[in-house]
Short mmCIF file of C-alpha atoms in Angstrom, two decimals:
data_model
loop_
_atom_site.label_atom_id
_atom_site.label_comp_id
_atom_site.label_asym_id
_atom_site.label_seq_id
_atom_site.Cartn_x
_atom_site.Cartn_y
_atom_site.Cartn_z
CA UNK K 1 0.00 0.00 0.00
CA UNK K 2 1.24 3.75 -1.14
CA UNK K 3 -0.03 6.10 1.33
CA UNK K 4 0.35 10.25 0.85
CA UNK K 5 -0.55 12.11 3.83
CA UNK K 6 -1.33 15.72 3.25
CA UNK K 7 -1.69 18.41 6.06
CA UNK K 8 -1.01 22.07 5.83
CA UNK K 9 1.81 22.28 8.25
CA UNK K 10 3.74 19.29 9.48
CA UNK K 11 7.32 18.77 11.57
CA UNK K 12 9.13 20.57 12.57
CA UNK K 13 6.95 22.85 13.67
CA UNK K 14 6.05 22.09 16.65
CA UNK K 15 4.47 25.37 17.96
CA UNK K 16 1.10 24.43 15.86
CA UNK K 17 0.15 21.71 18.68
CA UNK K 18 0.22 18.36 20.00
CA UNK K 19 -1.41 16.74 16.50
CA UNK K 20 1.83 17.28 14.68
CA UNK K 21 3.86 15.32 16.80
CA UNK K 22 1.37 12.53 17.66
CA UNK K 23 1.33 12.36 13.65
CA UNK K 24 5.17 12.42 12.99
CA UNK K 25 5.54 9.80 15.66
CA UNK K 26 2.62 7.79 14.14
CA UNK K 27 3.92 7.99 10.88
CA UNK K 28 7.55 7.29 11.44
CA UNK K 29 6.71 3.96 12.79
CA UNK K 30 4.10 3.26 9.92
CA UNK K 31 6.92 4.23 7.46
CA UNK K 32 8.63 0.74 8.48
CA UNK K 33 5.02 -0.99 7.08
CA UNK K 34 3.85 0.75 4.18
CA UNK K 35 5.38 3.51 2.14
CA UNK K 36 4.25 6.74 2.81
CA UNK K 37 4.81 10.59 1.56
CA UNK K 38 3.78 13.60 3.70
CA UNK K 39 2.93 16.53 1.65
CA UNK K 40 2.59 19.87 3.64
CA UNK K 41 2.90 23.60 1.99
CA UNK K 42 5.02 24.93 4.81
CA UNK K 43 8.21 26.77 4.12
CA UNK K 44 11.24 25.77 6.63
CA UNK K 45 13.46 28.38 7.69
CA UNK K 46 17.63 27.41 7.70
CA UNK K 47 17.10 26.22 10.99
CA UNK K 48 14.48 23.81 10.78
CA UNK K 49 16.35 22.16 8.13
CA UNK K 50 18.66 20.96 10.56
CA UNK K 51 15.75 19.42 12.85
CA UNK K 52 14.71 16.47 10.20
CA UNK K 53 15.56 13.13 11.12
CA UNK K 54 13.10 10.63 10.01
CA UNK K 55 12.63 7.64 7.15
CA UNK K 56 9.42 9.67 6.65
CA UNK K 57 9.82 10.87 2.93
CA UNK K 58 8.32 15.07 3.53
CA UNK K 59 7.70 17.14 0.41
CA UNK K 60 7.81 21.38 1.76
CA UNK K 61 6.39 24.05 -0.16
CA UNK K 62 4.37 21.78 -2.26
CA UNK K 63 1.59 24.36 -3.84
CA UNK K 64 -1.40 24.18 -6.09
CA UNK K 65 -1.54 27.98 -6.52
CA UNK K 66 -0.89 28.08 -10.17
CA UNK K 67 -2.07 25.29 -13.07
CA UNK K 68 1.90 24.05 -13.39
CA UNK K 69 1.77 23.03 -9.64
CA UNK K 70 -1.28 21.27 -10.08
CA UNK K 71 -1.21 19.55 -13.16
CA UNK K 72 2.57 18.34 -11.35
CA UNK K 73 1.03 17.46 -8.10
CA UNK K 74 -2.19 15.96 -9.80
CA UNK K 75 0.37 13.36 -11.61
CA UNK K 76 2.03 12.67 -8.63
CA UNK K 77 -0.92 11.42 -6.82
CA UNK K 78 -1.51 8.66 -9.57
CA UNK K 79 1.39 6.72 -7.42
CA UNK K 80 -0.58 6.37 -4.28
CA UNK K 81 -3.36 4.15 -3.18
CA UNK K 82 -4.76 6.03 -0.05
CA UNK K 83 -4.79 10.16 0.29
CA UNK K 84 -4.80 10.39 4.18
CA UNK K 85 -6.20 14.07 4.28
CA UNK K 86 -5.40 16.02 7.92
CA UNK K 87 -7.37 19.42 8.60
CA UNK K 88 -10.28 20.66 6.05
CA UNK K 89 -10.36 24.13 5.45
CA UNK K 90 -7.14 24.57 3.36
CA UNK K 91 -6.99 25.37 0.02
CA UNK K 92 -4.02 22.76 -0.06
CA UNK K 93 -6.17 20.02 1.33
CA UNK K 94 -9.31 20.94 -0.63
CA UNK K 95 -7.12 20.65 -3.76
CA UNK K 96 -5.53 17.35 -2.74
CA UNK K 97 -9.54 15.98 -2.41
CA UNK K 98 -9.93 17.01 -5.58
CA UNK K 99 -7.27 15.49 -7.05
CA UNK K 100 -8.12 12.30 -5.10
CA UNK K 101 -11.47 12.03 -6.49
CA UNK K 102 -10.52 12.24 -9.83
CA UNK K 103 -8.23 9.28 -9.71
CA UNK K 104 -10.86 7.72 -8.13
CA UNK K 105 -8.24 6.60 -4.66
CA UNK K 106 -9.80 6.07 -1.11
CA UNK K 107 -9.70 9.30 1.33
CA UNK K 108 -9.30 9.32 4.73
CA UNK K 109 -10.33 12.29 6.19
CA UNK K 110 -9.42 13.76 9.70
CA UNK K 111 -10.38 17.35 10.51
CA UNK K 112 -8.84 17.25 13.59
CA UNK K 113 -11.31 19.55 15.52
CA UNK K 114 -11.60 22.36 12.66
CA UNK K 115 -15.68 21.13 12.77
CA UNK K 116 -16.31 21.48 16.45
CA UNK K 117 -19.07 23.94 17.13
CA UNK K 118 -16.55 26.68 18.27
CA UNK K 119 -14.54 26.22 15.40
CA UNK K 120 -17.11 26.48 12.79
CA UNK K 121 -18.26 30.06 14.09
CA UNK K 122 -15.59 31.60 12.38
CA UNK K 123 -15.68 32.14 8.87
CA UNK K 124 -18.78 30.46 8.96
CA UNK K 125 -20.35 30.87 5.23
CA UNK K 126 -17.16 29.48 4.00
CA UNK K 127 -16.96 26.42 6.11
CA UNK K 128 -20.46 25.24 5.68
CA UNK K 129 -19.54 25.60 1.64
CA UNK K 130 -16.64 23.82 1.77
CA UNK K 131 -18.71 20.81 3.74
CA UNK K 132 -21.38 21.19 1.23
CA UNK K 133 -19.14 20.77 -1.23
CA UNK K 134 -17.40 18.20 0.66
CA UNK K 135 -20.68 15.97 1.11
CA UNK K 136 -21.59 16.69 -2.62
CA UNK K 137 -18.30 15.17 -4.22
CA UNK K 138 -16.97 12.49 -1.64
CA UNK K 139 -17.95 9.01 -2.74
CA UNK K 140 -19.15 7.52 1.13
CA UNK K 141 -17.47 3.76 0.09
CA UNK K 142 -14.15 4.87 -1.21
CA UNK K 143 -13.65 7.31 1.93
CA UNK K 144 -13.54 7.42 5.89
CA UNK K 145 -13.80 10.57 8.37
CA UNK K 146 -10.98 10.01 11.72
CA UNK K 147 -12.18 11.59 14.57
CA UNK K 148 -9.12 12.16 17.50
CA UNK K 149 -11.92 11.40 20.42
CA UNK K 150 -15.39 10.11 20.39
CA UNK K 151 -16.67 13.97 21.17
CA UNK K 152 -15.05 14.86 17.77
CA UNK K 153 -16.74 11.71 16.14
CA UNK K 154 -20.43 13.25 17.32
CA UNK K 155 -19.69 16.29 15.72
CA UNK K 156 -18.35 14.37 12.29
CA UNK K 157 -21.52 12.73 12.76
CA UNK K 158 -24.00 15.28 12.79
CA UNK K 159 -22.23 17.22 9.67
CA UNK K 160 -21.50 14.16 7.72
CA UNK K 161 -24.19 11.62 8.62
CA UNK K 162 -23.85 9.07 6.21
CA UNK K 163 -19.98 8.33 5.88
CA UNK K 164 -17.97 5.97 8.02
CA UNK K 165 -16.64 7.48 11.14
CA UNK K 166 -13.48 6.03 12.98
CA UNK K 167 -11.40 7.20 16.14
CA UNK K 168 -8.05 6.95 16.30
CA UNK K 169 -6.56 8.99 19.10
CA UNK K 170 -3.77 11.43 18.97
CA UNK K 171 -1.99 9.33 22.20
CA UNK K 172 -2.47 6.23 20.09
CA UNK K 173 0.08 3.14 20.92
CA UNK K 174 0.96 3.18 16.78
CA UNK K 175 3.24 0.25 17.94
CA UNK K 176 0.39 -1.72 18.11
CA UNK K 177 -0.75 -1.17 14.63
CA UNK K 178 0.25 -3.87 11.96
CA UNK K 179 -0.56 -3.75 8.30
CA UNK K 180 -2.27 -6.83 6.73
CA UNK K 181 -1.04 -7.30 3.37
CA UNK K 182 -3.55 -9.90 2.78
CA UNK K 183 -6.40 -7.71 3.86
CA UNK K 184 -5.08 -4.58 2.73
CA UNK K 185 -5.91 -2.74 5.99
CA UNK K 186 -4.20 -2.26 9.90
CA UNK K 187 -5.14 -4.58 12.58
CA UNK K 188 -4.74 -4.48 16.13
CA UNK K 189 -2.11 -6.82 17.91
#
């Protein structure tokens, strides 16, 4: 299995919170399993440079702001089998949905609280299009919503009824993950 994890900003930057880190470490242990791209649109300064040490292959600066970059970007996705999609209401991550769909590849989806009630006051009108949209174009059997807690997964739940809703904690034990190359899918030790 090819898996390409998008998320707007990714390690090292640790001053955007706890999910970052819970996802590097989750990641750099799945690496050993699967392989597995993280694309993120961050730019490092000289100094975070220095901080990467990982088998996790990380693609910076990656942009869909022009029709080169995403023509580029919409190739590159042909490669993988799953688009593991963190955080919603990006331009970056819309695009990378996009591209998914059209290739027809499963998406996982994990907001990571950007649809809790307090969260969707801001910028309201845009939010509720982008899960409109969202809801409209999203094929419910080729995709999955990951909630971080079971209060997240009642929110997913009242905005997107109908898809399949999973938790998979920030603190998880990603040791005890194991891919299933018969199955195609992780199982519990």
């Amino acid at each position: 299995m090819r898996l390409l994890i998008v998320i707007p900003t990714f390690y090292p930057k640790l001053d955007k919170g706890g999910p970052i880190i819970s996802l590097y470490n989750q990641l750099n242990d799945l690496s050993e399993k699967v392989y597995l791209e993280v694309i993120t649109r961050q730019k490092l300064d000289k100094y975070e440079k220095f901080l990467i040490k990982s088998n996790i292959k990380i693609n910076y600066e990656i942009l869909n702001n022009n029709l080169i970059n995403f023509i580029k970007n919409y190739l590159n996705v042909r490669k993988f089998d799953v688009l593991y999609i963190n955080s919603i209401f990006s331009l970056h991550t819309i695009s990378y949905i996009l591209i998914g769909i059209l290739f027809k590849k499963k998406i996982i989806i994990s907001p990571r609280g950007s649809v809790s009630e307090s969260a969707l006051k801001k910028k309201l009108i845009l939010k509720r299009t982008i899960i409109n949209l969202i809801c409209l174009i999203i094929d419910k059997k080729k995709s999955i919503f990951l909630a971080t807690s079971i209060l997240e997964k009642n929110e997913l739940t009242k905005i997107f009824r109908n898809y399949k809703i999973e938790v998979l904690p920030n603190g998880l034990n990603h040791l005890d993950l194991h891919y299933n190359k018969k199955k195609n899918n992780f199982d519990e030790s």
